[in-house]
XYZ file of C-alpha atoms in Angstrom:
586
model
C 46.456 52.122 -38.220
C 49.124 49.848 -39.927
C 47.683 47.204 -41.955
C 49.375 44.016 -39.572
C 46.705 45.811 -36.951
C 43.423 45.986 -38.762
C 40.913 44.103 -37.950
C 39.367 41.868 -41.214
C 35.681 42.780 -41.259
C 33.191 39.388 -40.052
C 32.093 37.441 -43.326
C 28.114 37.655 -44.567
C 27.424 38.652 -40.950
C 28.899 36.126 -38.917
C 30.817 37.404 -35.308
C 34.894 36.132 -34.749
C 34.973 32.907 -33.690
C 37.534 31.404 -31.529
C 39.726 28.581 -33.428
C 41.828 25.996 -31.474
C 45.101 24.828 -33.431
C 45.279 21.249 -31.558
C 42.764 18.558 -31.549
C 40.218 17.673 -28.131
C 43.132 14.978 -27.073
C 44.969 18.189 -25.971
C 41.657 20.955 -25.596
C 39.246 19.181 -22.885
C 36.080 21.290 -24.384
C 33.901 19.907 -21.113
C 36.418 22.778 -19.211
C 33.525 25.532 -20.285
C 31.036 23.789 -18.525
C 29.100 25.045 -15.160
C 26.323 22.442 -14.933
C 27.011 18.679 -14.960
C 24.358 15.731 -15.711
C 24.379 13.031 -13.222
C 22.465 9.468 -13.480
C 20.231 9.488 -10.125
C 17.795 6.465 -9.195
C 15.029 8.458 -7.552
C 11.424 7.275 -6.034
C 8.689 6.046 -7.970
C 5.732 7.983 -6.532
C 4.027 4.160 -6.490
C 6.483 3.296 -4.020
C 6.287 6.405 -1.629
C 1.960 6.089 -1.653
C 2.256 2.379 -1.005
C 1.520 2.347 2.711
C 3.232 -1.479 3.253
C 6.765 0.361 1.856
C 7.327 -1.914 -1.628
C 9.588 -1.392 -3.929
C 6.995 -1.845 -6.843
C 8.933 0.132 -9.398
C 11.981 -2.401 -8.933
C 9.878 -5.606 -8.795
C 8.514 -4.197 -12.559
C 11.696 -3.248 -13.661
C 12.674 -6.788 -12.680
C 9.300 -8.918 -14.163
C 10.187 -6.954 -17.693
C 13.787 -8.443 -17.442
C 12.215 -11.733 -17.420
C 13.331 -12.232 -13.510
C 9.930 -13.655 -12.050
C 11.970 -15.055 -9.376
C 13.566 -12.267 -8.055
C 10.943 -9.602 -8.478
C 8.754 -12.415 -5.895
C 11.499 -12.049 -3.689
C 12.140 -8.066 -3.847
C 7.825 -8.224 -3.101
C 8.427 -10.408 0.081
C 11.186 -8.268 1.166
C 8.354 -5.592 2.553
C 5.238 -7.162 2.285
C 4.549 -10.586 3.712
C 1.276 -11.061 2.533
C 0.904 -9.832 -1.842
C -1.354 -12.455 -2.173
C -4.067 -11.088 0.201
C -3.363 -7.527 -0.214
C -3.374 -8.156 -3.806
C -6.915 -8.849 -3.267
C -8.001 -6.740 -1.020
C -5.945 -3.618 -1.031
C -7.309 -0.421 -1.586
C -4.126 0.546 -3.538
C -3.572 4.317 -3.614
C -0.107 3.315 -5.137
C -2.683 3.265 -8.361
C -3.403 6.987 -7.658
C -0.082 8.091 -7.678
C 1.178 6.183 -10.752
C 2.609 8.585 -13.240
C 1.028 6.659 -15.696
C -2.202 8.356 -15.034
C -1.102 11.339 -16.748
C -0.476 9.247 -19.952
C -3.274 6.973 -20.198
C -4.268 4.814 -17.647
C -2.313 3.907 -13.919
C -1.122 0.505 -14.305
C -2.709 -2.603 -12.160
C -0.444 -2.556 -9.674
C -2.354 -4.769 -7.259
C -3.219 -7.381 -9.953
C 0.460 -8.157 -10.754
C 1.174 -7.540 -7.059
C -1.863 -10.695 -6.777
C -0.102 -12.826 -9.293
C 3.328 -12.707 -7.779
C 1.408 -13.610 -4.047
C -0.111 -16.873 -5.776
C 2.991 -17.427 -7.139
C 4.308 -17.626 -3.694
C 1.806 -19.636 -2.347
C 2.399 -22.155 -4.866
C 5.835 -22.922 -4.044
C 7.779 -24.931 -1.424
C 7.388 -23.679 1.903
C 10.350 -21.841 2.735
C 13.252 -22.930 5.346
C 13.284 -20.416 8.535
C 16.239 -18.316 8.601
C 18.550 -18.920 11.130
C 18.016 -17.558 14.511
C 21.069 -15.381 15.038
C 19.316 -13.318 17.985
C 19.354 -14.583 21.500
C 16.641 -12.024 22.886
C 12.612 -12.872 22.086
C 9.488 -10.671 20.961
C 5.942 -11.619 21.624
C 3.213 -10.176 19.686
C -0.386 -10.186 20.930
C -2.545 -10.018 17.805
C -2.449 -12.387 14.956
C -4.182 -9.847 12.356
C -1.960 -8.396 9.944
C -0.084 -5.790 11.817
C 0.710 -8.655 14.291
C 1.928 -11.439 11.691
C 3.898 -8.695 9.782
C 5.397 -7.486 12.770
C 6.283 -11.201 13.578
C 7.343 -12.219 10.307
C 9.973 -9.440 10.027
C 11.078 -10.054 13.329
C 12.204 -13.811 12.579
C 13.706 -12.795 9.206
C 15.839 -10.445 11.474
C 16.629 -13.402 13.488
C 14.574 -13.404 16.080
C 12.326 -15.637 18.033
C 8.789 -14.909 17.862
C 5.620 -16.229 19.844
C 2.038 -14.569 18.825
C -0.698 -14.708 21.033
C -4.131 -14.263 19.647
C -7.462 -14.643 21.046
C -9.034 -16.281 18.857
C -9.463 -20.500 17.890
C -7.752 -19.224 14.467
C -4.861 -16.616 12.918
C -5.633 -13.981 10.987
C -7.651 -11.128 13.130
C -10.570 -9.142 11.361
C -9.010 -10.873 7.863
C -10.232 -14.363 8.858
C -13.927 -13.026 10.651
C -14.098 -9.511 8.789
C -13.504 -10.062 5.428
C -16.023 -12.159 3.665
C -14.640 -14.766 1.209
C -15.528 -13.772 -1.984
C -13.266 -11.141 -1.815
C -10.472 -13.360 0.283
C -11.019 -16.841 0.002
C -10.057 -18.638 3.407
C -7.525 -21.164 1.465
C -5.586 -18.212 0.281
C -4.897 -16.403 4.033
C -4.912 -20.269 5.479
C -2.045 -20.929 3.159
C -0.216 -16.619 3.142
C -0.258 -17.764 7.073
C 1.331 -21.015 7.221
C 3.829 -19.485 5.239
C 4.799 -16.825 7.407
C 4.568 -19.998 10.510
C 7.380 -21.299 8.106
C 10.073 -18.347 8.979
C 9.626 -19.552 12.569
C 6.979 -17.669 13.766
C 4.791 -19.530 16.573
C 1.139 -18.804 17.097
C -0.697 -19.497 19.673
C -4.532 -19.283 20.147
C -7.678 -19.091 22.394
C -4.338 -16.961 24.324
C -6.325 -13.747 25.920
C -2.840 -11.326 27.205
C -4.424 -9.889 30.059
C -6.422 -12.821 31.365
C -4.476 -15.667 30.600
C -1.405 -15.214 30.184
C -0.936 -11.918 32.268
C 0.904 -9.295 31.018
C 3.718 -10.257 33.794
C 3.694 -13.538 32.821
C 5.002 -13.001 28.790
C 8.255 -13.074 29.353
C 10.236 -11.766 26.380
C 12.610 -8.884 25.665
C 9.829 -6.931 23.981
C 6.104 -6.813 23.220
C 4.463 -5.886 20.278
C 0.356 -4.736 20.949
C -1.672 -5.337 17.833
C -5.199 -6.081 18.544
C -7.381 -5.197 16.565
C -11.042 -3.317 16.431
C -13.460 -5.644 17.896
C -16.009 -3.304 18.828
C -18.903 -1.973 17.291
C -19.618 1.908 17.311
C -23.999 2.483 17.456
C -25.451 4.108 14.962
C -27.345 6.462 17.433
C -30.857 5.975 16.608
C -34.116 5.484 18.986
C -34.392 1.553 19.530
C -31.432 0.471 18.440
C -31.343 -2.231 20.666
C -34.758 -4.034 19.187
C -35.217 -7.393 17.516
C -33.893 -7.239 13.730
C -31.050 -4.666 14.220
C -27.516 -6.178 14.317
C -24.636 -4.970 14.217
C -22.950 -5.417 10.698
C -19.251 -6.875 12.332
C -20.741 -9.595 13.974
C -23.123 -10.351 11.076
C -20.034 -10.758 8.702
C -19.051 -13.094 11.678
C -21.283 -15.571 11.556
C -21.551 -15.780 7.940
C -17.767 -15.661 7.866
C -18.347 -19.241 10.298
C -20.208 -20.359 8.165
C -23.623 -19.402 9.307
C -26.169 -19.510 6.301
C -29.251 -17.453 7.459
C -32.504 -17.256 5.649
C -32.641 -13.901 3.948
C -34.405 -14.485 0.636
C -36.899 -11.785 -0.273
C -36.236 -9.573 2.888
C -35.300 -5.774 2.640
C -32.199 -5.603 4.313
C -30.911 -2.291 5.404
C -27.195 -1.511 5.577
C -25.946 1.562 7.493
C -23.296 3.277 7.153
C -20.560 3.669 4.058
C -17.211 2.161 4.829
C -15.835 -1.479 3.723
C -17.501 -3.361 6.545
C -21.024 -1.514 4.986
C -19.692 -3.051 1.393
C -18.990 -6.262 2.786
C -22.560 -6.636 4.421
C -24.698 -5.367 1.652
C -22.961 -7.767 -1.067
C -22.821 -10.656 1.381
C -26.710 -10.383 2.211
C -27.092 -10.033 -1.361
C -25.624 -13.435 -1.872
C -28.278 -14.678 1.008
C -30.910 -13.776 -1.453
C -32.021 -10.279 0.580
C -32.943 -7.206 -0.923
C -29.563 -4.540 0.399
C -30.095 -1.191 0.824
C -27.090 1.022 1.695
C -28.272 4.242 3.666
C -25.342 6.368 4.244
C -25.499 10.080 5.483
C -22.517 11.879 3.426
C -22.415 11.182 -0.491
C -20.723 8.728 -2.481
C -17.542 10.552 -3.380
C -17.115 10.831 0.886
C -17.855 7.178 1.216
C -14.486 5.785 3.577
C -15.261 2.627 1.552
C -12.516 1.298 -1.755
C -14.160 2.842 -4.898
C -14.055 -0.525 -6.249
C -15.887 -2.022 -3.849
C -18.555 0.599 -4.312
C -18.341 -0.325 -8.198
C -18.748 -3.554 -7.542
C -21.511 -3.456 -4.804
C -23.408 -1.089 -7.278
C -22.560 -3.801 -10.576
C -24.268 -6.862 -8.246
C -27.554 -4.604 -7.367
C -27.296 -3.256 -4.105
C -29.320 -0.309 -4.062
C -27.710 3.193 -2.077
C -29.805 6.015 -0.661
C -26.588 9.340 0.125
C -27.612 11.875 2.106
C -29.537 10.170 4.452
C -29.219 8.904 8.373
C -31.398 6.771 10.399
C -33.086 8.179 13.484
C -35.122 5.645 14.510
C -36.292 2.057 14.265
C -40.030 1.070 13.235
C -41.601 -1.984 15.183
C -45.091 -3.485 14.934
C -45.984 -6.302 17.208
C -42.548 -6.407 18.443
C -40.819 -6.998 14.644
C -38.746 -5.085 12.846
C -40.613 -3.200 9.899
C -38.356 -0.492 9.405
C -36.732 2.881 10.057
C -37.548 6.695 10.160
C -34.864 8.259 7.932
C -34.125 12.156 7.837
C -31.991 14.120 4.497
C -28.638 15.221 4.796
C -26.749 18.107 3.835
C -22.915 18.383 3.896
C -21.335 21.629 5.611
C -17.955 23.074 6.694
C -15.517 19.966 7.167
C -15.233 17.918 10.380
C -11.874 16.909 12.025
C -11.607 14.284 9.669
C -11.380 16.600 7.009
C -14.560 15.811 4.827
C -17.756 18.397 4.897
C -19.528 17.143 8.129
C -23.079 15.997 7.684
C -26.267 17.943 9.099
C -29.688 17.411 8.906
C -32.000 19.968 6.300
C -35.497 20.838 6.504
C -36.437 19.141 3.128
C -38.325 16.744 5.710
C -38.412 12.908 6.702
C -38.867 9.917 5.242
C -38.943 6.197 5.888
C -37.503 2.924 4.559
C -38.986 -0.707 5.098
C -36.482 -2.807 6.905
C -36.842 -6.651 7.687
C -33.607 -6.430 9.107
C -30.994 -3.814 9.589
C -27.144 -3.866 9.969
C -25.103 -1.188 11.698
C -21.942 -0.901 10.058
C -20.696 2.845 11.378
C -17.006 2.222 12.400
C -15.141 0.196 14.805
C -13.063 0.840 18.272
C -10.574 -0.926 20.097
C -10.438 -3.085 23.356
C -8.177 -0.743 25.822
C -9.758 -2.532 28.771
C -6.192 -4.945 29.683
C -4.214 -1.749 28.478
C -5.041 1.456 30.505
C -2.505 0.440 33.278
C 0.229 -0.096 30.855
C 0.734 2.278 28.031
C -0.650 5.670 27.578
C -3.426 5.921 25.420
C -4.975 9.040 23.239
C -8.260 9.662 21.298
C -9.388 6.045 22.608
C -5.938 4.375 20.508
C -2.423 3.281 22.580
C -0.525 6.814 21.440
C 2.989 5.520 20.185
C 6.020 7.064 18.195
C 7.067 7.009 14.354
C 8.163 2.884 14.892
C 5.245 2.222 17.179
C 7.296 3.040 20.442
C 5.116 3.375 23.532
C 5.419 4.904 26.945
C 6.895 1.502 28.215
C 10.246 0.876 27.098
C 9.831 -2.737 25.798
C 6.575 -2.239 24.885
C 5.295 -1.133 20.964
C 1.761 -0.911 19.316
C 0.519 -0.321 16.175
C -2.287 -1.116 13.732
C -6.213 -0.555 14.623
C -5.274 -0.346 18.329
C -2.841 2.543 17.699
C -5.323 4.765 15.691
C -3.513 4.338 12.378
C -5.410 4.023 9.297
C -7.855 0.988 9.372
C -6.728 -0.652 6.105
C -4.977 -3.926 5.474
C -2.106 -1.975 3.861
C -1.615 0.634 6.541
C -1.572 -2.254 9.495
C 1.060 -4.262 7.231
C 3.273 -1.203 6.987
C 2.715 -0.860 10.630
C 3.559 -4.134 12.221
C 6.550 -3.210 9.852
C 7.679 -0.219 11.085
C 7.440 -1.553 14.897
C 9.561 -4.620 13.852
C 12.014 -1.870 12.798
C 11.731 -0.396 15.791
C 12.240 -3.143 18.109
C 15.373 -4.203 15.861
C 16.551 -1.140 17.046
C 16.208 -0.959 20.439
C 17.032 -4.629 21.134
C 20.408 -3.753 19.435
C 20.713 -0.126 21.237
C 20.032 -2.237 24.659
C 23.005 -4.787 23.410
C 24.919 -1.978 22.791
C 25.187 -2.452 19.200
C 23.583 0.929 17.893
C 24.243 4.321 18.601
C 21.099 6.613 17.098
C 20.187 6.651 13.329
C 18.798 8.629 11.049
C 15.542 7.143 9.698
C 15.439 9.583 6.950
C 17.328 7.186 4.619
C 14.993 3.984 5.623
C 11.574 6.046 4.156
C 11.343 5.948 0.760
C 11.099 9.266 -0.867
C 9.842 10.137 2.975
C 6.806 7.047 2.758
C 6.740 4.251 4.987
C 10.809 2.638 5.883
C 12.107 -0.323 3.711
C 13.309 -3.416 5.265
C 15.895 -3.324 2.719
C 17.207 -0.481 3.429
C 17.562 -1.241 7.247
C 18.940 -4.597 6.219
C 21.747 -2.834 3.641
C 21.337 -6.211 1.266
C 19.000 -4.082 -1.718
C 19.513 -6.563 -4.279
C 18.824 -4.290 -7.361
C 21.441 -2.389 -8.690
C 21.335 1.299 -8.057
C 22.838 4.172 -9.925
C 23.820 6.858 -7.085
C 20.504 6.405 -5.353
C 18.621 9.628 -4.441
C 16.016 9.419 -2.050
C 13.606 11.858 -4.063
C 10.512 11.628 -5.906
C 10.283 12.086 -9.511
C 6.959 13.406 -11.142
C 5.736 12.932 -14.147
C 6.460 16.639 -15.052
C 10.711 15.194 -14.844
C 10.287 12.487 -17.261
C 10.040 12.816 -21.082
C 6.647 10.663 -21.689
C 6.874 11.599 -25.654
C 9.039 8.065 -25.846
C 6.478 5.593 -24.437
C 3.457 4.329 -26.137
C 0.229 3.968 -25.274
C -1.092 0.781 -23.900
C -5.183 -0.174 -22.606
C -4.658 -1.637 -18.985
C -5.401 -5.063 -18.640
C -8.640 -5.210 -16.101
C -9.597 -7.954 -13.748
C -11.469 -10.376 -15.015
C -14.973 -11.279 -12.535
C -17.075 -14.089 -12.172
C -20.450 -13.253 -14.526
C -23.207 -11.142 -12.237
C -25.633 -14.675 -11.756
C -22.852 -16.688 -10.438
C -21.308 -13.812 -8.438
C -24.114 -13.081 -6.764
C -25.676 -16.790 -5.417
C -22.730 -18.084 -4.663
C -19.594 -16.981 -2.013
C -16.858 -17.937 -4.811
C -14.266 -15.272 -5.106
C -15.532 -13.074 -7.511
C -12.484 -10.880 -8.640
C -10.654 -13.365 -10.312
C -7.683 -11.445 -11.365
C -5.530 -11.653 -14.048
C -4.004 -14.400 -16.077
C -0.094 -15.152 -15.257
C 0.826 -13.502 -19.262
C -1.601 -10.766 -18.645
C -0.268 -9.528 -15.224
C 3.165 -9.736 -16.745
C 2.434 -7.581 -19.757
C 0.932 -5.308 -17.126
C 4.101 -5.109 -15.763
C 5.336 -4.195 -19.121
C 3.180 -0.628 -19.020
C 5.384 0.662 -15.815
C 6.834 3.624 -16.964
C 9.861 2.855 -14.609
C 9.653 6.222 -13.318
C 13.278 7.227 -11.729
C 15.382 4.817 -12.766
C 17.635 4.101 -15.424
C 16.616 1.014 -17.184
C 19.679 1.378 -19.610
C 17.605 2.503 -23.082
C 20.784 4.353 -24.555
C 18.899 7.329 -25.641
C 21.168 9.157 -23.313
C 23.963 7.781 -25.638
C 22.326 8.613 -28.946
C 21.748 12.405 -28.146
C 25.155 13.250 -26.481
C 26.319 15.854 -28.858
C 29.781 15.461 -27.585
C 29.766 11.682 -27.106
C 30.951 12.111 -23.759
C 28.707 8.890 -22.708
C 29.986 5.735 -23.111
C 28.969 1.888 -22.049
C 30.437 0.645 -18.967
C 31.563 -3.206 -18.659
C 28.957 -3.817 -16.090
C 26.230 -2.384 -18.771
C 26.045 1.270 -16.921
C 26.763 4.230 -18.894
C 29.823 6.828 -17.978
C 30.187 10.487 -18.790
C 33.263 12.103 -19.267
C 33.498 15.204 -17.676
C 36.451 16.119 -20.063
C 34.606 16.448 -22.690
C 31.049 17.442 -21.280
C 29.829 20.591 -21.686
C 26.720 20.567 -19.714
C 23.928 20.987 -22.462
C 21.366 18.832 -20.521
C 20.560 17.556 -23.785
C 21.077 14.064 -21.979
C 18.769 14.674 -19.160
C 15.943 16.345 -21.049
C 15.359 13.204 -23.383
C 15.473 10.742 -20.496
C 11.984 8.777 -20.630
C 12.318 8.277 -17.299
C 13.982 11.507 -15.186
C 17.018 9.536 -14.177
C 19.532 11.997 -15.481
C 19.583 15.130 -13.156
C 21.578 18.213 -13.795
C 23.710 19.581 -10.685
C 26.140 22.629 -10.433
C 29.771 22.213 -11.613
C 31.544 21.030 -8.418
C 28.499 20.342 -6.407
C-alpha cells in the first residue's frame, strides 16, 4: 500500500472523528437532527377534574404575577359563583393536583373563596350589551339555572328565570345550612349575576302558572331541582318524630329554631344532606347520631364534611340500616337497627350493602331524620321531553327531545353537586348559543373537541375565542406529574382553613370555615406547580448545549432549528412538561 494511502492508526484509543474546515455560520449542525423540542401549553389535570370547566392553572399563574385583577376575571369567565363554590365545593380538582405527588395538593378552593369575596366586594358590574335579538327562559333559579342564565346574557342574550320559590337560589338558599354558606354571601353572588341582565322572577310555577305555551322565548332551559324526598324503607315510617331530613334543613334554613336540647337525634343516611342535618341539630343542642348502612370510605358525602361533622361530636354507627321505628304511647322512642355487610358492587359502582346474621340491635331516637337521597318533580314534564331512569334524558350540551328545549342539573340525572350543576347550566348555555346561531344561520356544525379542556367540561373561553392569557402553541392534552421535572420546586406546608373554635362552632349558626386570609390564599397560589405551561423560568435557556434558545421581544423563548440537534436536554429539565419532543418534520 503506498504510504499517501495508509491509514494513521486512532490515538490512545479514540475512533476518527469527522472535522469541519468552516465555522457553524456556514455548517447548520441542527441538519443531523430527527427529533425536534417544541414549547406546548398543555392541561393542568386541576382544570380537566374541575367539573364547572376553570382555568385554575391560569388564574395561579396569573395571582403569582401579581395580576389579582385579571386572575378574578379569568375565574368569572367559567364560574359565576367562586365565592359559594369556594365554600361549598367538594373540589376533586384537589385530587388531581400534581402536587399531591410532591407534598401536599394545593387549596384550590380556598384561593378560589378569596378571589369570590373579592368579587363580591366590588362595584356591581354594568350588563353587557344585548347584541342578540332572540330570548331564553330558564325555569329554575338554583345553580344550574343562574349559570345557565348568566352565560346566556354575557353572550348577549336576554334572559327571564322563573323559579318557584318567594326567593333565588334553589336547594342553595333552603338546602344548604348557613354555617357552611352564609345567606349574605349567595344574597349578594346573586344580585350580581341580576347585574349582567338576568331577570328573576318568583312564586312563577312553569306548568301551572305560566304554562309551558305561554313562555314565549326562542328557547327553554329546564333546571329544577330535587325537591323530593326518597323513604328510607322502614316499618312506620310515617309516625310522629320521623321527618324527613330536606325539609328539616328547611325550616331551620327559615329560620325555624326548634327545641332539641338533650334529645337523641337520629340521622339516616350518609350523603351531604345527612352532614348538614346531624351538624345543624347539633347546633340545636341534640345529641346526632349518623346511622348509615355502607362504611365511611363509601359515604357519597365531601370527606371534609365528614371531618368536620366528626371534629364537632356527631357520633356515626357504618354498617348499619334502620328497619323499623319504636313507639310507646304514640312517641317516638326509637328504631330497630340490623348490621351490614358490603358485597359485589351495585350499579353505582360501590360494594352494595346486605344484611349479616351477626343479629339486631336498637338505637334510642327522640327524633329521626331521613336523609337517603333526593328525586326530581317530572310531574309538568312527561308530556314534553323524554325522560330516563326518573331524570329528563338530554345530550352532551343538555339538548332534549324538543328542539328549543334543554335540561340539565338534578333534573337531568347529572351529578348532584354544586360544581357539576354549575358546569351544567354551562354547557346548556353553550348549547343554546349554538343552536340559536345554527337556526340564524350563522353556524354550520363544530367540533366540541377543542371547547373541553383536556376532554373535561367546555370553556366559555374557548367558545368565545377572547382567552386572555397568552398561550404557547396550545395543546389540548394533559400533562402528569410523571412529564414534569419536580426535582426544581421546593417543598412548601399548605396553608389550611382556619375554623371558628369547637364551643363557638357548635352553639351558634356562624360560618364556621372561615377560610383563608387575603396574603395566605395568595401564597397558596404561590405552591401551583403550573403544571403545562411555560411560565418563562429560562432553565430551558441555561441547559441548551447548543444555545439554540434565545429570548423573544415579547419575553417567549425561540429555538433555532439550524442549530438544534434534538438532545431533549431542553425538555427533560422543564419543571413543568411544557417542552415536548416531536419527530423531525412532524
Amino acid at each position: 500500500m503506498p504510504d499517501d494511502q495508509k491509514v494513521t492508526p486512532p490515538l490512545r484509543g479514540i475512533p476518527p472523528i469527522a472535522v469541519s474546515q468552516t465555522s457553524t455560520l456556514v455548517n447548520h449542525t441542527g441538519s443531523w437532527k430527527y427529533i425536534r423540542p417544541q414549547y406546548r401549553d398543555r392541561v393542568a389535570p386541576c382544570n380537566v377534574a374541575c367539573p364547572v370547566g376553570i382555568d385554575i392553572e391560569g388564574y395561579m399563574n396569573l395571582l403569582r404575577e401579581g395580576r389579582e385583577e385579571e386572575a378574578r376575571d379569568l375565574l368569572l369567565r367559567e364560574n359565576p359563583m367562586p365565592a359559594v363554590t369556594g365554600r361549598v365545593c367538594h373540589h376533586p380538582c384537589e385530587d388531581s393536583c400534581n402536587r399531591v405527588q410532591f407534598d401536599q395538593p394545593v387549596a384550590i378552593h380556598a384561593v378560589e373563596r378569596t378571589l369570590g369575596d373579592m368579587e363580591l366586594d366590588a362595584p356591581l358590574p354594568r350588563p353587557p350589551g344585548r347584541t342578540r335579538q332572540e330570548t331564553v327562559g330558564i325555569v329554575g333559579s338554583g345553580p344550574a339555572g343562574l349559570s345557565c342564565a348568566y352565560h346566556l346574557a354575557r353572550l348577549g342574550y336576554a334572559v327571564t328565570v322563573y323559579e318557584d320559590g318567594a326567593e333565588p337560589g334553589g336547594m342553595l338558599r333552603p338546602g344548604i345550612p348557613e354555617y357552611r354558606l352564609p345567606r349574605d354571601v349567595l344574597d349578594k353572588q346573586i344580585a350580581r349575576i341580576e347585574a349582567q341582565g338576568v331577570e328573576i322572577r318568583c312564586g312563577m310555577r312553569v306548568g301551572d302558572d305560566p304554562g309551558w305555551d305561554q313562555l314565549g322565548h326562542d328557547a327553554v332551559f329546564i333546571a329544577a331541582g330535587a325537591h323530593r324526598s326518597r323513604d328510607a324503607g322502614m316499618e312506620g315510617e310515617r309516625v310522629p318524630g320521623i321527618e324527613r331530613g330536606l325539609e328539616f334543613l328547611k325550616r331551620v334554613n327559615a329560620g325555624e329554631r326548634p327545641d332539641l336540647l338533650g334529645k337523641r337525634v337520629v340521622v339516616v343516611g350518609g350523603g351531604n344532606t345527612a352532614m348538614d342535618c346531624a351538624r345543624t341539630a347539633l347546633r340545636l343542642g341534640a345529641e346526632p347520631l349518623v346511622l348509615y348502612r355502607r362504611g365511611r370510605a363509601e359515604m357519597p358525602a365531601i370527606p371534609q364534611e365528614v371531618e368536620e361533622a366528626d371534629h364537632e361530636g356527631v357520633a356515626f354507627v357504618y354498617l348499619a340500616a334502620p328497619t323499623a321505628s319504636r313507639s310507646v304511647n304514640g312517641r317516638l322512642v326509637g328504631l330497630e337497627c340490623t348490621r351490614m355487610e358490603l358485597g359485589p358492587p351495585d350499579e353505582s359502582g360501590r360494594r352494595r350493602p346486605m344484611p349479616t346474621e351477626r343479629g339486631r340491635f336498637s338505637v334510642r331516637a327522640d327524633l329521626v331524620l331521613t336523609a337517603i337521597g333526593e328525586a326530581t318533580d317530572l310531574d309538568t314534564l312527561q308530556s314534553h321531553v323524554d325522560s330516563e331512569a326518573g331524570g329528563v334524558r338530554i345530550g352532551r350540551l343538555g339538548t332534549t327531545s324538543q328542539a328549543a328545549v334543554f335540561a340539565g342539573g338534578d333534573v337531568a340525572n347529572e351529578p348532584r353537586t354544586v360544581a357539576d350543576a354549575l358546569g351544567s347550566g354551562k354547557r346548556a348555555a353553550l348549547g343554546i348559543d349554538l343552536y340559536l346561531r345554527r337556526m340564524a344561520g350563522e353556524l354550520s356544525d363544530e367540533s366540541l373537541a377543542a371547547l373541553r379542556l383536556g376532554g373535561g367540561n367546555v370553556s366559555m373561553t374557548r367558545w368565545r375565542q377572547d382567552d386572555p392569557v397568552r398561550r404557547a402553541t396550545p395543546a389540548n392534552e394533559v400533562v402528569s406529574g410523571e412529564q414534569m421535572n419536580l426535582n426544581y420546586f421546593e417543598h412548601a406546608a399548605r396553608h389550611e382553613d382556619e375554623h371558628l373554635d369547637e364551643v363557638s362552632a357548635t352553639h351558634a349558626f356562624d360560618e364556621a370555615n372561615r377560610g383563608l386570609s387575603h396574603d395566605a390564599a395568595l401564597a397558596e397560589a404561590r405552591r401551583c406547580l403550573n403544571c403545562g405551561v411555560c411560565n418563562e423560568c429560562e432553565l430551558c435557556l441555561i441547559f441548551c448545549p447548543d444555545l439554540a434558545i434565545s429570548r423573544r421581544t415579547d419575553g417567549g423563548f425561540e429555538i433555532d432549528m439550524n442549530y438544534c440537534k434534538g438532545c431533549g436536554v431542553c425538555a427533560a429539565e422543564c419543571p413543568r412538561g411544557a417542552i415536548t419532543m416531536t419527530q423531525e418534520g412532524l
